[in-house]
mmCIF file of C-alpha atoms in Angstrom:
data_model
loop_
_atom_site.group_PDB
_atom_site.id
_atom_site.type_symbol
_atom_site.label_atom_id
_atom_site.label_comp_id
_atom_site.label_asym_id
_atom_site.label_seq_id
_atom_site.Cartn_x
_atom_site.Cartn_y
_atom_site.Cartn_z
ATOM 1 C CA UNK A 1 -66.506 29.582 126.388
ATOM 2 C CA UNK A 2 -66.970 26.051 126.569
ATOM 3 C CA UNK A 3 -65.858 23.699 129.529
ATOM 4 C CA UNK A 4 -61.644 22.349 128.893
ATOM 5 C CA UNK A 5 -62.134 18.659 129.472
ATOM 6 C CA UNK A 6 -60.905 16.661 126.912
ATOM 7 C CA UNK A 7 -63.985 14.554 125.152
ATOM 8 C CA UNK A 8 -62.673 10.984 124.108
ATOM 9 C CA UNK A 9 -64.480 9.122 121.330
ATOM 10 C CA UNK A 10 -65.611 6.060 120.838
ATOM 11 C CA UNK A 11 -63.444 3.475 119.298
ATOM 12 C CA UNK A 12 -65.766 3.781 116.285
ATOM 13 C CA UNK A 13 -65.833 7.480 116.257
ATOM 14 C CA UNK A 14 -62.093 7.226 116.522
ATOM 15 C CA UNK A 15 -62.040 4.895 113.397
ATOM 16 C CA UNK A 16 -64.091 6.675 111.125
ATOM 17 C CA UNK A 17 -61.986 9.870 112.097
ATOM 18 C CA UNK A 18 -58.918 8.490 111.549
ATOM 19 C CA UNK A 19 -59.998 6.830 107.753
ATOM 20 C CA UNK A 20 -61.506 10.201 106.578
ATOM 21 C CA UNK A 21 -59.669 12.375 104.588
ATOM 22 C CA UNK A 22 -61.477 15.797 104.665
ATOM 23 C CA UNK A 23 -63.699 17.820 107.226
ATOM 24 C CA UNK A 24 -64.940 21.183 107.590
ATOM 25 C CA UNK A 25 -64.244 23.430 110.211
ATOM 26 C CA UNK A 26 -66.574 26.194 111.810
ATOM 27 C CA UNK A 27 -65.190 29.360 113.591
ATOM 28 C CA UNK A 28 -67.026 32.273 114.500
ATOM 29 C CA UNK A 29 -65.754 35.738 114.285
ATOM 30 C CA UNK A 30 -66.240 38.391 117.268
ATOM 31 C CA UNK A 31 -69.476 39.279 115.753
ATOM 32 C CA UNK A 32 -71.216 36.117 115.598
ATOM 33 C CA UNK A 33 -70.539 35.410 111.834
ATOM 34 C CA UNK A 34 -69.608 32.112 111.220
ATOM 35 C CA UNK A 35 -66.914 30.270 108.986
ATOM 36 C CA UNK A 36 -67.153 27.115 107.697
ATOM 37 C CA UNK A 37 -63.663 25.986 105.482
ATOM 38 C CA UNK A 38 -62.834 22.081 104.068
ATOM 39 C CA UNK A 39 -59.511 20.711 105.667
ATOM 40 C CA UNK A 40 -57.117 18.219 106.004
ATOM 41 C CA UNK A 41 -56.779 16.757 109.377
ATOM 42 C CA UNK A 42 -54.566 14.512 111.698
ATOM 43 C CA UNK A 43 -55.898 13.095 114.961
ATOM 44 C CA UNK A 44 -53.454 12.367 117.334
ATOM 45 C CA UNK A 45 -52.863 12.070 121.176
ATOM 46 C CA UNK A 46 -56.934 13.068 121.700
ATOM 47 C CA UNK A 47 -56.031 16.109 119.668
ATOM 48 C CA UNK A 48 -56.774 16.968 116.105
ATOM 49 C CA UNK A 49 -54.636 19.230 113.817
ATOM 50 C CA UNK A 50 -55.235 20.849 110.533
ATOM 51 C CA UNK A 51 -52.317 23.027 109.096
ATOM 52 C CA UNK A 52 -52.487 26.515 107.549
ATOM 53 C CA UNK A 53 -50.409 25.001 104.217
ATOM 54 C CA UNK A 54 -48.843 26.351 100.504
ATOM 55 C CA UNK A 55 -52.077 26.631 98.740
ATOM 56 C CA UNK A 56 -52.590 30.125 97.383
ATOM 57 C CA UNK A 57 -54.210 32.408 99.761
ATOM 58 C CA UNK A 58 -54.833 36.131 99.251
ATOM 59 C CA UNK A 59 -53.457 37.259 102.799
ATOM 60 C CA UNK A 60 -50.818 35.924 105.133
ATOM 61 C CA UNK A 61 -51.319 32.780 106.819
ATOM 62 C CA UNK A 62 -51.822 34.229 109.940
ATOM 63 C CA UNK A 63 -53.584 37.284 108.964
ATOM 64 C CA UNK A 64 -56.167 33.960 107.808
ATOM 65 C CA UNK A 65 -59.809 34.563 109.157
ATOM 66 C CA UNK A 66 -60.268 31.368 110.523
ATOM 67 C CA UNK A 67 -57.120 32.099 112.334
ATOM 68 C CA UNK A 68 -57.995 35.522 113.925
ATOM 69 C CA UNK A 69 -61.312 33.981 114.350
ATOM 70 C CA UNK A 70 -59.767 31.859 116.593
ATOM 71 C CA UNK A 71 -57.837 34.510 118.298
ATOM 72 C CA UNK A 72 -60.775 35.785 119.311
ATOM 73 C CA UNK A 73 -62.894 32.786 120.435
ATOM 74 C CA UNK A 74 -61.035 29.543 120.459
ATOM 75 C CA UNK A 75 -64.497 27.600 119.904
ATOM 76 C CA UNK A 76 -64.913 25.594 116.620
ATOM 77 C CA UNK A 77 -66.677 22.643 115.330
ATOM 78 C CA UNK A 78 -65.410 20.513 112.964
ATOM 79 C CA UNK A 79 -67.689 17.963 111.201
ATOM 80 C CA UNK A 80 -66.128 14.287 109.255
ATOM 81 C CA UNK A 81 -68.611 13.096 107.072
ATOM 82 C CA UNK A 82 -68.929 10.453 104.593
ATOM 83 C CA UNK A 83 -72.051 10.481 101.928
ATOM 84 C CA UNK A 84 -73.393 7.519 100.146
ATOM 85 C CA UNK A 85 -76.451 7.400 97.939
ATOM 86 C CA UNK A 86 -77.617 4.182 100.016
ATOM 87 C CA UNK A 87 -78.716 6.656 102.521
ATOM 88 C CA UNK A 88 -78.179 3.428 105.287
ATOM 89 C CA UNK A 89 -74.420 4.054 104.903
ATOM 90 C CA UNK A 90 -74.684 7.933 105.749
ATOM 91 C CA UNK A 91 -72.892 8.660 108.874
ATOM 92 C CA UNK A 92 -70.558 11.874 110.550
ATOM 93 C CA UNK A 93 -68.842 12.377 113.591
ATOM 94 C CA UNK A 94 -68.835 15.946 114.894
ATOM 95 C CA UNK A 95 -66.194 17.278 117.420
ATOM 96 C CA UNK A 96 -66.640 20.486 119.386
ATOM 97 C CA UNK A 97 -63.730 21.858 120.510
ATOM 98 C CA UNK A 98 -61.500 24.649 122.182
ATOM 99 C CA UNK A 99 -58.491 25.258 119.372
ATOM 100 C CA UNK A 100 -55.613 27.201 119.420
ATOM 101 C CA UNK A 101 -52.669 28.014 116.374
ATOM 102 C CA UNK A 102 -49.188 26.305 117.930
ATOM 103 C CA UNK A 103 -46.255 28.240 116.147
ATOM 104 C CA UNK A 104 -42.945 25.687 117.679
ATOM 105 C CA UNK A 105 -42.251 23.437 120.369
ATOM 106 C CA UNK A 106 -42.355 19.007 120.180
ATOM 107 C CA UNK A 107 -45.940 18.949 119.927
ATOM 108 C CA UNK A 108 -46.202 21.311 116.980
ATOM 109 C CA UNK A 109 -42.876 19.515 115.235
ATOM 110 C CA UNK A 110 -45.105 16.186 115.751
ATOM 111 C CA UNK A 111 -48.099 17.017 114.316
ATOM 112 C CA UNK A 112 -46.586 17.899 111.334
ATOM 113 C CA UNK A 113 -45.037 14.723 111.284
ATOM 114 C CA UNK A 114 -48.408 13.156 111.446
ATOM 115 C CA UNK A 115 -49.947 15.430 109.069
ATOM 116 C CA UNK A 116 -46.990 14.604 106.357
ATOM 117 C CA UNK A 117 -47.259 11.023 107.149
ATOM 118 C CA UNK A 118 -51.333 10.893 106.511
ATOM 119 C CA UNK A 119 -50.904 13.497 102.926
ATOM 120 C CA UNK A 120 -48.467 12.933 100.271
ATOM 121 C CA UNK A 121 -49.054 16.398 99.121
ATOM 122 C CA UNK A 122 -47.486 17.468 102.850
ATOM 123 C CA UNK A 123 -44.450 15.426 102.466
ATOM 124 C CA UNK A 124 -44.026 16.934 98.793
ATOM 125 C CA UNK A 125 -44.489 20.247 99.701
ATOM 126 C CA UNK A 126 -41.789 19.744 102.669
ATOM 127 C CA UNK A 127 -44.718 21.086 105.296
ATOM 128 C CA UNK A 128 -42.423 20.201 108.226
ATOM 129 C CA UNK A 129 -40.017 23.245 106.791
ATOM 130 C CA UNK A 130 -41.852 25.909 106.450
ATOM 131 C CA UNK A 131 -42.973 27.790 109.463
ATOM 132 C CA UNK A 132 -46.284 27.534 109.096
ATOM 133 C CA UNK A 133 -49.058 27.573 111.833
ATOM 134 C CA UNK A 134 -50.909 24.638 112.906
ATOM 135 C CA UNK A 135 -54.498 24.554 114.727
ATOM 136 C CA UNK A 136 -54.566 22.490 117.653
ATOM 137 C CA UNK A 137 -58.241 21.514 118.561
ATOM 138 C CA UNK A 138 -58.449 20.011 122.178
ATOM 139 C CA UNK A 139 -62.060 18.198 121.813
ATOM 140 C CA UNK A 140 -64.401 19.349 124.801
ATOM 141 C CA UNK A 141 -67.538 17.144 122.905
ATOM 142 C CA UNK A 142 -68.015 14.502 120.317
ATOM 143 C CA UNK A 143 -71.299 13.730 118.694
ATOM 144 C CA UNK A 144 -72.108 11.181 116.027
ATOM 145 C CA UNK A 145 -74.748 9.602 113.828
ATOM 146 C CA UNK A 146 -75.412 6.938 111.233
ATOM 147 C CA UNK A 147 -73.089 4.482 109.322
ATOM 148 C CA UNK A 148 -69.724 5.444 110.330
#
């Protein structure tokens, strides 16, 4: 597993994070196989959180693979990109991190505060309500490149 200290970014890492609106997240599965799924995002407190939300999914939320993926090896990646066809304004920000679901508890009540205050489609859907997991992803590494 990968070392727990916290990675900070860069005010300009922290900038671009923060104006994005979509990532994609990698977990890995006790065998090796990867995952790679879009989400929404909040970065807050040097953490970033992505819910497990309302939109149709064939299982349980926390029968989720990315969530038993994490179970079972807490590291994941999560890339925020932004593509332009000037290639000069091309740019991503990459955090590698050690994430875990939070259930309850301040810090899970707050980041669904955050998360509802950054989507309108949180606050409609009354995220804060519902019980539903949250990842937690404690950043151990940042990396970034280009125009962001």
């Amino acid at each position: 597993y990968m070392t727990t200290a916290t990675a900070l970014p860069t005010e300009r890492e922290l900038r671009f994070i923060q104006s994005q609106r979509i990532a994609r997240m990698a977990t890995v599965d006790k065998s090796g196989r990867p995952l790679v799924v879009p989400i929404c995002y909040a970065y807050h407190g040097n953490n970033l959180y992505t819910p497990v939300d309302t939109k149709p999914k064939t299982v349980s939320p926390r029968a989720l693979k990315r969530i038993r993926n994490i179970s079972s090896n807490p590291n994941v990646s999560v890339v925020v990109d932004v593509y332009n066809e000037d290639w000069d304004k091309i740019g991503f920000v990459v955090v590698h991190g050690a994430a875990e679901v939070i259930e309850s508890g301040a810090e899970y009540r707050r980041s669904l505060r955050i998360l509802s205050g950054k989507y309108r489609q949180y606050r409609d859907m009354k995220i804060s309500q519902l019980g539903l997991p949250v990842i937690k992803i404690v950043p151990t590494r940042i990396v970034s490149w280009g125009s962001i």
